[in-house]
Short mmCIF file of C-alpha atoms in Angstrom, two decimals:
data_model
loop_
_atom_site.label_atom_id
_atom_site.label_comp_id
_atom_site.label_asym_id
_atom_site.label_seq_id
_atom_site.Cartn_x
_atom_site.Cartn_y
_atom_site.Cartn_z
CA UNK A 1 0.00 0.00 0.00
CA UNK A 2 1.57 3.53 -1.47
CA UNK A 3 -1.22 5.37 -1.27
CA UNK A 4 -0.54 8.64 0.15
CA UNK A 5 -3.22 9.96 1.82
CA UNK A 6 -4.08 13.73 1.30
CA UNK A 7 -7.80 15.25 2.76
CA UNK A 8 -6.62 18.94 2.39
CA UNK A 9 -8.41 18.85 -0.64
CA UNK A 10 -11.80 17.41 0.17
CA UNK A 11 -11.83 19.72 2.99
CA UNK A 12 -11.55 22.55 0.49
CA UNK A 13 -14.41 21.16 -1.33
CA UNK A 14 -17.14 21.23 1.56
CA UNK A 15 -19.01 23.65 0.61
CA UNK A 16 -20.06 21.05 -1.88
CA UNK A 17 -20.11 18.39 0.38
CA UNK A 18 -22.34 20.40 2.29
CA UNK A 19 -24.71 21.11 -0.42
CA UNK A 20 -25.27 17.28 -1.22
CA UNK A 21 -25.97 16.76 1.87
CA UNK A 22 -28.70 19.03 2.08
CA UNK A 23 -29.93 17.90 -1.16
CA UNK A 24 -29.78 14.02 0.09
CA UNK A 25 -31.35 15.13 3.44
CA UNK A 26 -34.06 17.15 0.88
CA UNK A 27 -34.99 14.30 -1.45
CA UNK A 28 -34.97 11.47 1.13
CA UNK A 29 -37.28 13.65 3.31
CA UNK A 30 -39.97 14.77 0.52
CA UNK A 31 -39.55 11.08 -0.89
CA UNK A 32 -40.97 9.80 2.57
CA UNK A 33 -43.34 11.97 2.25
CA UNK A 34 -44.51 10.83 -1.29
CA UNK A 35 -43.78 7.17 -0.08
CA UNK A 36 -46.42 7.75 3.03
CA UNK A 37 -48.70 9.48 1.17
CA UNK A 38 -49.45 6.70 -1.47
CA UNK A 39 -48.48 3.92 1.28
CA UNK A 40 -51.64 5.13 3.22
CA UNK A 41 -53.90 5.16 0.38
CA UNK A 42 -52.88 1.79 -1.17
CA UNK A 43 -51.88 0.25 2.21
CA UNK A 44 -55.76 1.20 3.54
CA UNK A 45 -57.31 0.08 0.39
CA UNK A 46 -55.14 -3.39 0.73
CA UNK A 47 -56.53 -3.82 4.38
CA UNK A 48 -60.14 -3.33 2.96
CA UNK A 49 -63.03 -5.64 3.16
CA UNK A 50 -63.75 -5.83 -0.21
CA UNK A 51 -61.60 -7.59 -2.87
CA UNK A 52 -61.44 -4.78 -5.17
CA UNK A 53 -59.58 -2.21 -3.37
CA UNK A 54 -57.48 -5.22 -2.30
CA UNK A 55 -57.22 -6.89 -5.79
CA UNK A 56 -55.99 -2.74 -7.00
CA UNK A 57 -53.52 -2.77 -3.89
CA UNK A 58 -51.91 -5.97 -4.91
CA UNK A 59 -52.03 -5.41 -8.45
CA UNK A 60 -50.11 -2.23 -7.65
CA UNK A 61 -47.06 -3.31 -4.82
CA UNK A 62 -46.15 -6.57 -6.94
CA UNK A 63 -45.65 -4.67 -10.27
CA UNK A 64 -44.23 -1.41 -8.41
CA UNK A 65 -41.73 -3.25 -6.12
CA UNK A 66 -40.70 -6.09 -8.40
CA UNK A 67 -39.17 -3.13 -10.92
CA UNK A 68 -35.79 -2.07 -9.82
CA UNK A 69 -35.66 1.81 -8.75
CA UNK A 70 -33.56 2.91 -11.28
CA UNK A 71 -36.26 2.35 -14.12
CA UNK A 72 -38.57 3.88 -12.11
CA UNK A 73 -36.38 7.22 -11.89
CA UNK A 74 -35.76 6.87 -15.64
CA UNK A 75 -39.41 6.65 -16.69
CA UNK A 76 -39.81 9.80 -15.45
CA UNK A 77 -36.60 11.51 -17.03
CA UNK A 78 -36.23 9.26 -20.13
CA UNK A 79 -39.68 7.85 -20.46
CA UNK A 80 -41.41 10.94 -20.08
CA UNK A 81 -38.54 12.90 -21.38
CA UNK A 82 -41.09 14.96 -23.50
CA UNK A 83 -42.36 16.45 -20.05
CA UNK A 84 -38.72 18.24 -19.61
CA UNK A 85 -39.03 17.53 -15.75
CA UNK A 86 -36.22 18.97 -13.79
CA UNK A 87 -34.26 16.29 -12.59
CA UNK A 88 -35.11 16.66 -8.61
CA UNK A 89 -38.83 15.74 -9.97
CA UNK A 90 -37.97 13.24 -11.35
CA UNK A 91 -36.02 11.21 -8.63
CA UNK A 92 -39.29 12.45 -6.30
CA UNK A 93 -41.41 10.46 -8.05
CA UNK A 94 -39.23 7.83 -8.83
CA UNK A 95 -38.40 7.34 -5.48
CA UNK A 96 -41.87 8.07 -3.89
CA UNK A 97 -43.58 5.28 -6.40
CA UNK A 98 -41.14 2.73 -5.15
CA UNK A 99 -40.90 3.31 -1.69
CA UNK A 100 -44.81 3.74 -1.46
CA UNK A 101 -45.08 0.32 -2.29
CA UNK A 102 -43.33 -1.19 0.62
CA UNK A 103 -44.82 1.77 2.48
CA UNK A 104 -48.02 0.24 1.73
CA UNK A 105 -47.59 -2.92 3.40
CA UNK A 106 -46.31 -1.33 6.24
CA UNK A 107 -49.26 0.62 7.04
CA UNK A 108 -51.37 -2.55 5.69
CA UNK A 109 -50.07 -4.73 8.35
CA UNK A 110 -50.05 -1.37 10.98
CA UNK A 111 -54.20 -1.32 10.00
CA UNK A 112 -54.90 -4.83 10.13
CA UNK A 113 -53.19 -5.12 13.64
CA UNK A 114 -55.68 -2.62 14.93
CA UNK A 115 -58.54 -4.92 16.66
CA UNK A 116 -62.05 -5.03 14.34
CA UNK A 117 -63.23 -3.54 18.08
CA UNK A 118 -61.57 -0.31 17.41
CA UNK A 119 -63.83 0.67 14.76
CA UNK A 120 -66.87 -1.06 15.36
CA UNK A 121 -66.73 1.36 18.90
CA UNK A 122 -65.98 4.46 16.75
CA UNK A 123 -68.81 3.15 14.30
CA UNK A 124 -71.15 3.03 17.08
CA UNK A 125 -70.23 6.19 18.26
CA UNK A 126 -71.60 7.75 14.84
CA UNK A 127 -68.32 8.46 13.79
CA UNK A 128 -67.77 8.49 9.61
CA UNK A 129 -65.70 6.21 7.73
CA UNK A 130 -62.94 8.80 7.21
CA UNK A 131 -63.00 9.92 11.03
CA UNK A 132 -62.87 6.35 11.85
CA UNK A 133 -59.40 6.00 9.81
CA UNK A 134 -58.40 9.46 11.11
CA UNK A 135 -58.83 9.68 14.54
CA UNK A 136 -58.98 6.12 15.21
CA UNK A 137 -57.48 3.65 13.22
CA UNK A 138 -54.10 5.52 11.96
CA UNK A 139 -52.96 7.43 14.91
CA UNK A 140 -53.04 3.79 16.88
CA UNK A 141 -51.37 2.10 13.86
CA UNK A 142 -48.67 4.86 13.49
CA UNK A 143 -47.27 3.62 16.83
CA UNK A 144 -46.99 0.21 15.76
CA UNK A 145 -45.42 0.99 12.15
CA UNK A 146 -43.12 3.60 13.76
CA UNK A 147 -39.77 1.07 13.81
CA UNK A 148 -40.53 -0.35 10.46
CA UNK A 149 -41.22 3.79 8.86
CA UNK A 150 -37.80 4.56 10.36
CA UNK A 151 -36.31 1.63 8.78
CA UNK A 152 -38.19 2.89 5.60
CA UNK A 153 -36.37 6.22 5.75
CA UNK A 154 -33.09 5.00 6.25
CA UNK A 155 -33.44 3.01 3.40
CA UNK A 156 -34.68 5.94 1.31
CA UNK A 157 -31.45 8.24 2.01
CA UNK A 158 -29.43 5.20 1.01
CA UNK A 159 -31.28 4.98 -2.25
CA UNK A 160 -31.22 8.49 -3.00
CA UNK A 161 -27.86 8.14 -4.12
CA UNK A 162 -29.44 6.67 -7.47
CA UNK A 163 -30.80 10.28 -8.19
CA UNK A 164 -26.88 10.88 -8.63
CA UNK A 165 -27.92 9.10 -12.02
CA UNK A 166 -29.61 11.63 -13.47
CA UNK A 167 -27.86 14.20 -12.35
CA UNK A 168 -29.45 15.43 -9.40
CA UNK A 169 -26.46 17.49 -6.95
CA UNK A 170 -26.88 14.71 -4.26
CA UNK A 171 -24.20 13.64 -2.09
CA UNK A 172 -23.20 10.87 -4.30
CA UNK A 173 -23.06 12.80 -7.16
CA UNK A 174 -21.12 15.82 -5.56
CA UNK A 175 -18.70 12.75 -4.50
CA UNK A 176 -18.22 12.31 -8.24
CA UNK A 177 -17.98 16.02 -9.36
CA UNK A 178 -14.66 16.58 -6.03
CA UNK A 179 -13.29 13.64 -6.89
CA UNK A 180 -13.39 14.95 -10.99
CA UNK A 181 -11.55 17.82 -9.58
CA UNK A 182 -9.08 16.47 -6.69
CA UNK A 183 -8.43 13.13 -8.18
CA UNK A 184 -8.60 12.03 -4.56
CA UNK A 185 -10.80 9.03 -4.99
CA UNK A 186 -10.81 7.14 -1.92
CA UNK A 187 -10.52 10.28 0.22
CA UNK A 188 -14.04 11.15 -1.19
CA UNK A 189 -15.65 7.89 -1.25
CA UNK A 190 -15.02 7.22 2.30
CA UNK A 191 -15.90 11.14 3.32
CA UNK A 192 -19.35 10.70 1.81
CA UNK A 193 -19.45 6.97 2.98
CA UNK A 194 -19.12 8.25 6.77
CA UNK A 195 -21.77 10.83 6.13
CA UNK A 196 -24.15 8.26 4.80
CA UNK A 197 -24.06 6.14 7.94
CA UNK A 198 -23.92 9.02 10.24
CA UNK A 199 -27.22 10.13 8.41
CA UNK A 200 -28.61 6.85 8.44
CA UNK A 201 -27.56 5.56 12.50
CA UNK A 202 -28.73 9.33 13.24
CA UNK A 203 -32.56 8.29 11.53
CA UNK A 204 -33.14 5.21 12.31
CA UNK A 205 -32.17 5.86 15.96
CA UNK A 206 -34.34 8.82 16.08
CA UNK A 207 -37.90 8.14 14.84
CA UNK A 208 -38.13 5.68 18.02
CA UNK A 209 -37.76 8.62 20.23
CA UNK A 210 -40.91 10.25 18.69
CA UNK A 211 -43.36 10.79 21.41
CA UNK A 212 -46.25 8.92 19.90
CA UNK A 213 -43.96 5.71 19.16
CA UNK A 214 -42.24 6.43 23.01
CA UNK A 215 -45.90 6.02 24.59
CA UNK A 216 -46.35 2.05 23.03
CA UNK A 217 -43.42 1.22 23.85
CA UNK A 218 -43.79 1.91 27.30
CA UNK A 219 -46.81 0.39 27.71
CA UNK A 220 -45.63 -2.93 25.99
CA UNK A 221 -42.83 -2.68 28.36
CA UNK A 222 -45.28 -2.47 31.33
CA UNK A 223 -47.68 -5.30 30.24
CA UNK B 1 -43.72 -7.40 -29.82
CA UNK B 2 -42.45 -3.77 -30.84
CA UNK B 3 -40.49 -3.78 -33.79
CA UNK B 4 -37.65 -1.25 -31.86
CA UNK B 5 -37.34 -4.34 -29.33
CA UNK B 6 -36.84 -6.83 -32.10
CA UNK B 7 -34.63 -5.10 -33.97
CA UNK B 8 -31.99 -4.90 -31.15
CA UNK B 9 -33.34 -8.35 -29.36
CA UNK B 10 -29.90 -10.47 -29.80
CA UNK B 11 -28.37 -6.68 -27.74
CA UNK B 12 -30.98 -6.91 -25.09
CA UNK B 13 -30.79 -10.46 -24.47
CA UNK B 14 -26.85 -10.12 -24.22
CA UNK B 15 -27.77 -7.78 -21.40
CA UNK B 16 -30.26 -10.04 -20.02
CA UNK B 17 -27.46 -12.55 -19.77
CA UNK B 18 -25.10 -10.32 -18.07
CA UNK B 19 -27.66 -9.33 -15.61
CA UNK B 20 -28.79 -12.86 -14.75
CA UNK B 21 -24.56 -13.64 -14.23
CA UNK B 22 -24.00 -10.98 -12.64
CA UNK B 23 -27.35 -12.05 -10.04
CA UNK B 24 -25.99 -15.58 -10.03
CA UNK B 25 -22.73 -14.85 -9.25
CA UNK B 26 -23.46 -12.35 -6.34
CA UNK B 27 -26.48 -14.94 -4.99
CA UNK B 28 -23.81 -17.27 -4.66
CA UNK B 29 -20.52 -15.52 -3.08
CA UNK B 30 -22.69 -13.48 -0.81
CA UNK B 31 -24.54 -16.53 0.63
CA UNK B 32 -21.02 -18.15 0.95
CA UNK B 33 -20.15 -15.27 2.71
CA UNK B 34 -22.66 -14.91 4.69
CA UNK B 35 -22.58 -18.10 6.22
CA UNK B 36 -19.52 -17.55 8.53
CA UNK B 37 -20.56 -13.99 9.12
CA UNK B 38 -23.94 -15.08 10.73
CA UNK B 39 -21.96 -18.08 12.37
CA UNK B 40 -19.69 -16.36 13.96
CA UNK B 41 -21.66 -13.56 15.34
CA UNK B 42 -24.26 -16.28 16.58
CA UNK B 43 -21.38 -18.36 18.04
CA UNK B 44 -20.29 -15.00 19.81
CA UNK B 45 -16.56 -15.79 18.60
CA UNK B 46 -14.33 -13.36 20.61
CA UNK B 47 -12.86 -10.51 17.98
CA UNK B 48 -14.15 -11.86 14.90
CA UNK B 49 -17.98 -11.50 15.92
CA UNK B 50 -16.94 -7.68 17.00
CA UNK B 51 -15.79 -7.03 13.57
CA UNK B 52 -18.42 -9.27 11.62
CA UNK B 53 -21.04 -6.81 13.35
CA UNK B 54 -19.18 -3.43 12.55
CA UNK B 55 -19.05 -5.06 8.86
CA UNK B 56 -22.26 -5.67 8.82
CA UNK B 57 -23.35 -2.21 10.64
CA UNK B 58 -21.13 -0.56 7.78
CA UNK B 59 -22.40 -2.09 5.15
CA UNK B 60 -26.45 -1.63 6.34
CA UNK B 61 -25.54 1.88 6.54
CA UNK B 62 -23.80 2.87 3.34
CA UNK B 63 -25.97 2.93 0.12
CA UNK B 64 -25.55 0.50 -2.78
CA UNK B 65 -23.76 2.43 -5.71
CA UNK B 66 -21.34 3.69 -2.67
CA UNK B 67 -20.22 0.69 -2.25
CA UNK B 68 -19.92 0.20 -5.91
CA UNK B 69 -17.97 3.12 -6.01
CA UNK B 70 -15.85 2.10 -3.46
CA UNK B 71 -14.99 -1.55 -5.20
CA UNK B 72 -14.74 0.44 -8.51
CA UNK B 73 -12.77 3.84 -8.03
CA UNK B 74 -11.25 3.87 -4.30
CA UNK B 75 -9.92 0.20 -3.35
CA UNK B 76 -7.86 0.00 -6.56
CA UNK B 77 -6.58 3.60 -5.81
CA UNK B 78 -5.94 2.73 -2.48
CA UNK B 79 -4.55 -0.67 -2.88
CA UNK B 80 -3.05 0.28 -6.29
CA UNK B 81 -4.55 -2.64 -8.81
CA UNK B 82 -6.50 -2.55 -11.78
CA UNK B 83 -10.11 -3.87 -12.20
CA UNK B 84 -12.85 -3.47 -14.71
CA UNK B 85 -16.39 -2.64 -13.95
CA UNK B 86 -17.91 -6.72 -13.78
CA UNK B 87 -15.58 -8.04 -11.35
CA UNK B 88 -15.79 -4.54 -9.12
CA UNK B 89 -19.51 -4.87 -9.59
CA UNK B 90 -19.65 -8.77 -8.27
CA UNK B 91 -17.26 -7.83 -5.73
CA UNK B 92 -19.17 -4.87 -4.70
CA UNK B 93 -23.16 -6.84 -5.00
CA UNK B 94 -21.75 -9.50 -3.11
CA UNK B 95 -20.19 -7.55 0.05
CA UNK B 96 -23.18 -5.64 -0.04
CA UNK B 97 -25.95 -8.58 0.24
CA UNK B 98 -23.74 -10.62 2.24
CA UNK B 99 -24.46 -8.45 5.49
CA UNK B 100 -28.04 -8.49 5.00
CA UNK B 101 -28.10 -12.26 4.47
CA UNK B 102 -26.10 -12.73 7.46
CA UNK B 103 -28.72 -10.71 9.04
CA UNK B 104 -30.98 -12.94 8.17
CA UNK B 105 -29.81 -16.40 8.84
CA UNK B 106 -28.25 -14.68 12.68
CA UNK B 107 -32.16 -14.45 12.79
CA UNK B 108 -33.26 -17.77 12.08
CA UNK B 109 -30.65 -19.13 14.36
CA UNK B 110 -31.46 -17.34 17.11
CA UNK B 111 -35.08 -18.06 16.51
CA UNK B 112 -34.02 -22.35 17.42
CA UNK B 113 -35.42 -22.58 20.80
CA UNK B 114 -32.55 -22.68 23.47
CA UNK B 115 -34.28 -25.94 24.67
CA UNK B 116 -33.75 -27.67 21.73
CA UNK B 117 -30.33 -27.28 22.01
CA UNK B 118 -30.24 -28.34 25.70
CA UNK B 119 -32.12 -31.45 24.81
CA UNK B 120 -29.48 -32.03 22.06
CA UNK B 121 -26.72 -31.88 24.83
CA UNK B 122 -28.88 -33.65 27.10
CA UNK B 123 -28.44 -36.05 24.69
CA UNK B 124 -24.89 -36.32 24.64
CA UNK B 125 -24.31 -34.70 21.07
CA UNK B 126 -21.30 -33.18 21.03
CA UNK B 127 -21.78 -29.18 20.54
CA UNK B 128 -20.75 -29.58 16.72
CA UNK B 129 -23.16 -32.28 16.01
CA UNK B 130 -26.22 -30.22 17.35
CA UNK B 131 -25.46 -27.43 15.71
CA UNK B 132 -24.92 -29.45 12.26
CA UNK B 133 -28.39 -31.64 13.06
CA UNK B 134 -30.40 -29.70 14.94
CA UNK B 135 -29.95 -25.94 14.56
CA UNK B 136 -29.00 -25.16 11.11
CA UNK B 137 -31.76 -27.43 9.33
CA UNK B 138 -34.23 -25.74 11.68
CA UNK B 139 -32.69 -21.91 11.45
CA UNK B 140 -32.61 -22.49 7.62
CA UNK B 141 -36.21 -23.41 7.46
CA UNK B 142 -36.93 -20.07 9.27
CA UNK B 143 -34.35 -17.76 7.30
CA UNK B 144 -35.27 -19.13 3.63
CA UNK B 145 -38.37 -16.67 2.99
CA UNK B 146 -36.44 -13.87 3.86
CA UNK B 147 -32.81 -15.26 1.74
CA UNK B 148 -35.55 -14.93 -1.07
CA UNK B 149 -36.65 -11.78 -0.55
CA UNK B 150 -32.85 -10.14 -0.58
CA UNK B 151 -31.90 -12.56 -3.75
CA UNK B 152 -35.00 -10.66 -5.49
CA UNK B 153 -34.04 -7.49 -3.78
CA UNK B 154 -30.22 -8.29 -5.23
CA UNK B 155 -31.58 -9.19 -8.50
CA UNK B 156 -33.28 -5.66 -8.97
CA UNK B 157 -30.16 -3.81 -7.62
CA UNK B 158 -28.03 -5.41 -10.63
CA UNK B 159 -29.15 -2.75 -12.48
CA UNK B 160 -26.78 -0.31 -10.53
CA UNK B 161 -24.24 -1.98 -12.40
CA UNK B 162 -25.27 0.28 -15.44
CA UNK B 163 -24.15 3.50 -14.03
CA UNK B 164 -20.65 1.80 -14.08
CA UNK B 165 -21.13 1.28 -17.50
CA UNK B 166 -21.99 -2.32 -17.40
CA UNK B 167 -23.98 -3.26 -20.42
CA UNK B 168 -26.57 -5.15 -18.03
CA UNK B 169 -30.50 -5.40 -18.91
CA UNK B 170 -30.81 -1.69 -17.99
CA UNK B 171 -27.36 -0.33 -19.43
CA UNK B 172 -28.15 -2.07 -22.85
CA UNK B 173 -31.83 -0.54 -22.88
CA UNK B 174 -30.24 2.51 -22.20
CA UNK B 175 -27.94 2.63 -25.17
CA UNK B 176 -30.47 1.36 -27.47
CA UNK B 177 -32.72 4.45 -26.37
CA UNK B 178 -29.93 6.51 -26.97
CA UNK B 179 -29.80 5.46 -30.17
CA UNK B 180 -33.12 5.00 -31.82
CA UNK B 181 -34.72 7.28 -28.89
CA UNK B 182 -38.34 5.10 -28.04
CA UNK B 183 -38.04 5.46 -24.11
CA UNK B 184 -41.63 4.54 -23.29
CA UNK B 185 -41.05 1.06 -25.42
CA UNK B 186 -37.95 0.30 -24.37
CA UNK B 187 -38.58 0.83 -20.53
CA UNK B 188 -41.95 -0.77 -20.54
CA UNK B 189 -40.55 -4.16 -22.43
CA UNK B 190 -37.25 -3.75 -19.61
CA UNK B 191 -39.53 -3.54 -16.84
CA UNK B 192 -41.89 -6.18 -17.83
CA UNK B 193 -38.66 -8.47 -17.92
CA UNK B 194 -37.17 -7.76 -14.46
CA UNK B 195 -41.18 -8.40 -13.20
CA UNK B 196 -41.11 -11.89 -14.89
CA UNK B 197 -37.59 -12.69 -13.32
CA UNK B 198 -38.59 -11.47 -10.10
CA UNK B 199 -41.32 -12.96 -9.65
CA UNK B 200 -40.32 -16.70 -10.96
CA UNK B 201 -37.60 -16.39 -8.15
CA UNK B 202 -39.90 -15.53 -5.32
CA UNK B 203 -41.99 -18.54 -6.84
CA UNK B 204 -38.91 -20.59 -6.35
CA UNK B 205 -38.38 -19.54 -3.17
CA UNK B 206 -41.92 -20.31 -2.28
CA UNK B 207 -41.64 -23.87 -3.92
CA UNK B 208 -38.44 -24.77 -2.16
CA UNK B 209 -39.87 -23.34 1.27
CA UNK B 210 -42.95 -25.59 0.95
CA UNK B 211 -40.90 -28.44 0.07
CA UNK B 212 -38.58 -28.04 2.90
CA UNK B 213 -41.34 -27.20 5.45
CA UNK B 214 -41.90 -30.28 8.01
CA UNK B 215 -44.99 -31.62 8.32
CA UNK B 216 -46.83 -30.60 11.34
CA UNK B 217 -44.93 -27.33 11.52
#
């Protein structure tokens, strides 16, 4: 081993560092979003009584999740090329699409683990179908999805680095662009690589210490 | 079938090929790999089980085409040897789905009930012969579905090989758009192939998981 170790320049390149981070930090976040978003409708309509919603919620995680993520970011940039969607878009929807779908059997399994009781009370209490889900159903299912969300998002920041692909000014990418400039390629790699699982110990330790998933836990711990 | 897909079918089925190698190859060296990784952390070997977990810890916390990136561009700077993008790439897949197969098998070992293996010893089995008879077939039984699901998980991450530059399902799709520019063809016929592949294997796994499954349990 000859390698001669220099980190002078990556140090000079942080600003840029800096600005992927907040990019990967950006797209991960607004891509959980996305992924909750559809994961509640599709996970809900897969928990449903009747087989249609169901049949639509299958139909939709098998042929979302079984397609790897980086055709799902090019459909949007190559497919749908014609659109001219900035790049960021693209890798948004790309990501939220894929991640929804295993966000949808998260919150499917959080749903059906609610007891039938739950909402046959609120039903007798004359509340609506949609209160019922609000007020009820998803606030008590949140707690009990909490460890598997955070294990969502952690995944999500690793797989933003695939928006590096189309050229979105992610960490990964800016990792490309320094080392371009510095020629100081394992310098780089193992900068960003740190950052990624600081990033990713960081989320998945802290969702667990959100108040709502806190309260369960105590009271599993107490039963 | 679309005439742009015929036209350039013997190219996209070379990349087929390369992407079901490249999937075999990495299926197989990360299970192998994964074996003593799991065994060792569930055997709690002094030293060795330490650094098994921070290799696995690293690895579950760095994203895929990092890693990639690291096999491609920073060992051979570091360790100063050539390498072309395949090898990198199997090197890479493999390290990568090794930790989270060890993951899973350390789970379906630790799911054999302690008593099990006190009955074993009870027995007079010596310590090698209950793990070999009683907790591995049992642990395997447990771990298969989820082996499956990060083989599937593997085979759709194969396509991260393309941003290297291996001509793989999606890097071959991706020149032939660039050349005769059809995206919404080319990606719809590319997609409906990894479903089909994906799919057949988590059949497989399903069929061998039946067939393994003892009766009663």
């Amino acid at each position: 081993m000859h390698y001669a170790f220099q980190w002078a320049p990556i140090w000079e390149h942080r600003d840029q560092i800096e600005q992927g981070l907040l990019v990967t930090i950006a797209l991960s976040a607004a891509a959980l979003l996305g992924a909750v978003l559809i994961g509640c409708l599709v996970g809900t309509a897969g928990a449903a009584k009747h087989k249609l919603p169901r049949a639509g919620a299958l139909l939709y995680v098998e042929s979302v999740r079984n397609v790897p993520l980086l055709l799902h970011i090019y459909f949007w940039y190559l497919g749908l090329s014609a659109l001219e969607l900035p790049a960021f878009l693209c890798a948004w929807f790309g990501l939220s699409i894929y991640s929804g779908a295993y966000a949808a059997e998260i919150v499917r399994a959080g749903v059906l683990s609610i007891a039938p009781g739950q909402a046959e009370g609120a039903a007798a209490l004359g509340l609506r179908r949609w209160q019922i889900m609000c007020l009820v159903i998803y606030p008590q299912a949140f707690r009990a999805i909490a460890p598997s969300l955070a294990s969502l998002f952690s995944q999500l920041i690793k797989d933003s680095s695939l928006a590096s692909v189309v050229a979105v000014g992610e960490l990964t990418y800016q990792a490309g662009a320094i080392e371009a400039d510095t020629f100081r390629t394992f310098e780089v790699y193992i900068t960003i690589t740190v950052l990624y699982l600081i990033l990713v110990t960081a989320v998945s330790h802290a969702l667990l210490w959100l108040p709502a998933a806190r309260a369960v836990a105590v009271r599993i711990d107490d039963a | 079938m679309p005439e742009v897909i015929l036209h350039n079918l013997p190219f996209l089925a070379a990349g087929l090929r390369t992407t079901l190698s490249l999937a075999a190859w990495t299926g197989v060296l990360g299970t192998a790999l994964a074996i003593p990784v799991a065994l060792l952390r569930y055997l709690r070997v002094p030293v060795a089980a330490q650094i098994c977990a921070a290799y696995v810890g690293f690895i579950r916390g760095t994203p895929l085409l990092v890693v990639l990136m690291l096999c491609y561009f920073a060992l051979p700077a570091l360790f100063n040897y050539r390498t072309s993008a395949y090898p990198a790439c199997v090197l890479g897949f493999s390290v990568f789905v090794a930790a989270y197969c060890a993951e899973d098998m350390r789970a379906g070992l630790l799911a054999v009930p302690v008593s099990l293996i006190e009955a074993g010893l009870a027995l007079g089995l010596p310590r090698g012969r209950v793990l070999r008879l009683i907790v591995l077939p049992l642990a395997a039984r447990v771990a298969l579905p989820a082996l499956f699901g990060q083989y599937v998980r593997m085979l759709k991450y194969t396509s991260v090989a393309s941003v290297l530059g291996v001509a793989e399902l999606t890097g071959s799709s991706v020149l032939v758009n660039a050349r005769v520019f059809q995206p919404l063809t080319i990606l719809a016929t590319v997609a409906a192939t990894y479903l089909v592949i994906c799919l057949s294997v988590s059949l497989a796994g399903r069929l061998l998981q039946r067939r393994l499954a003892t009766p009663g349990g």
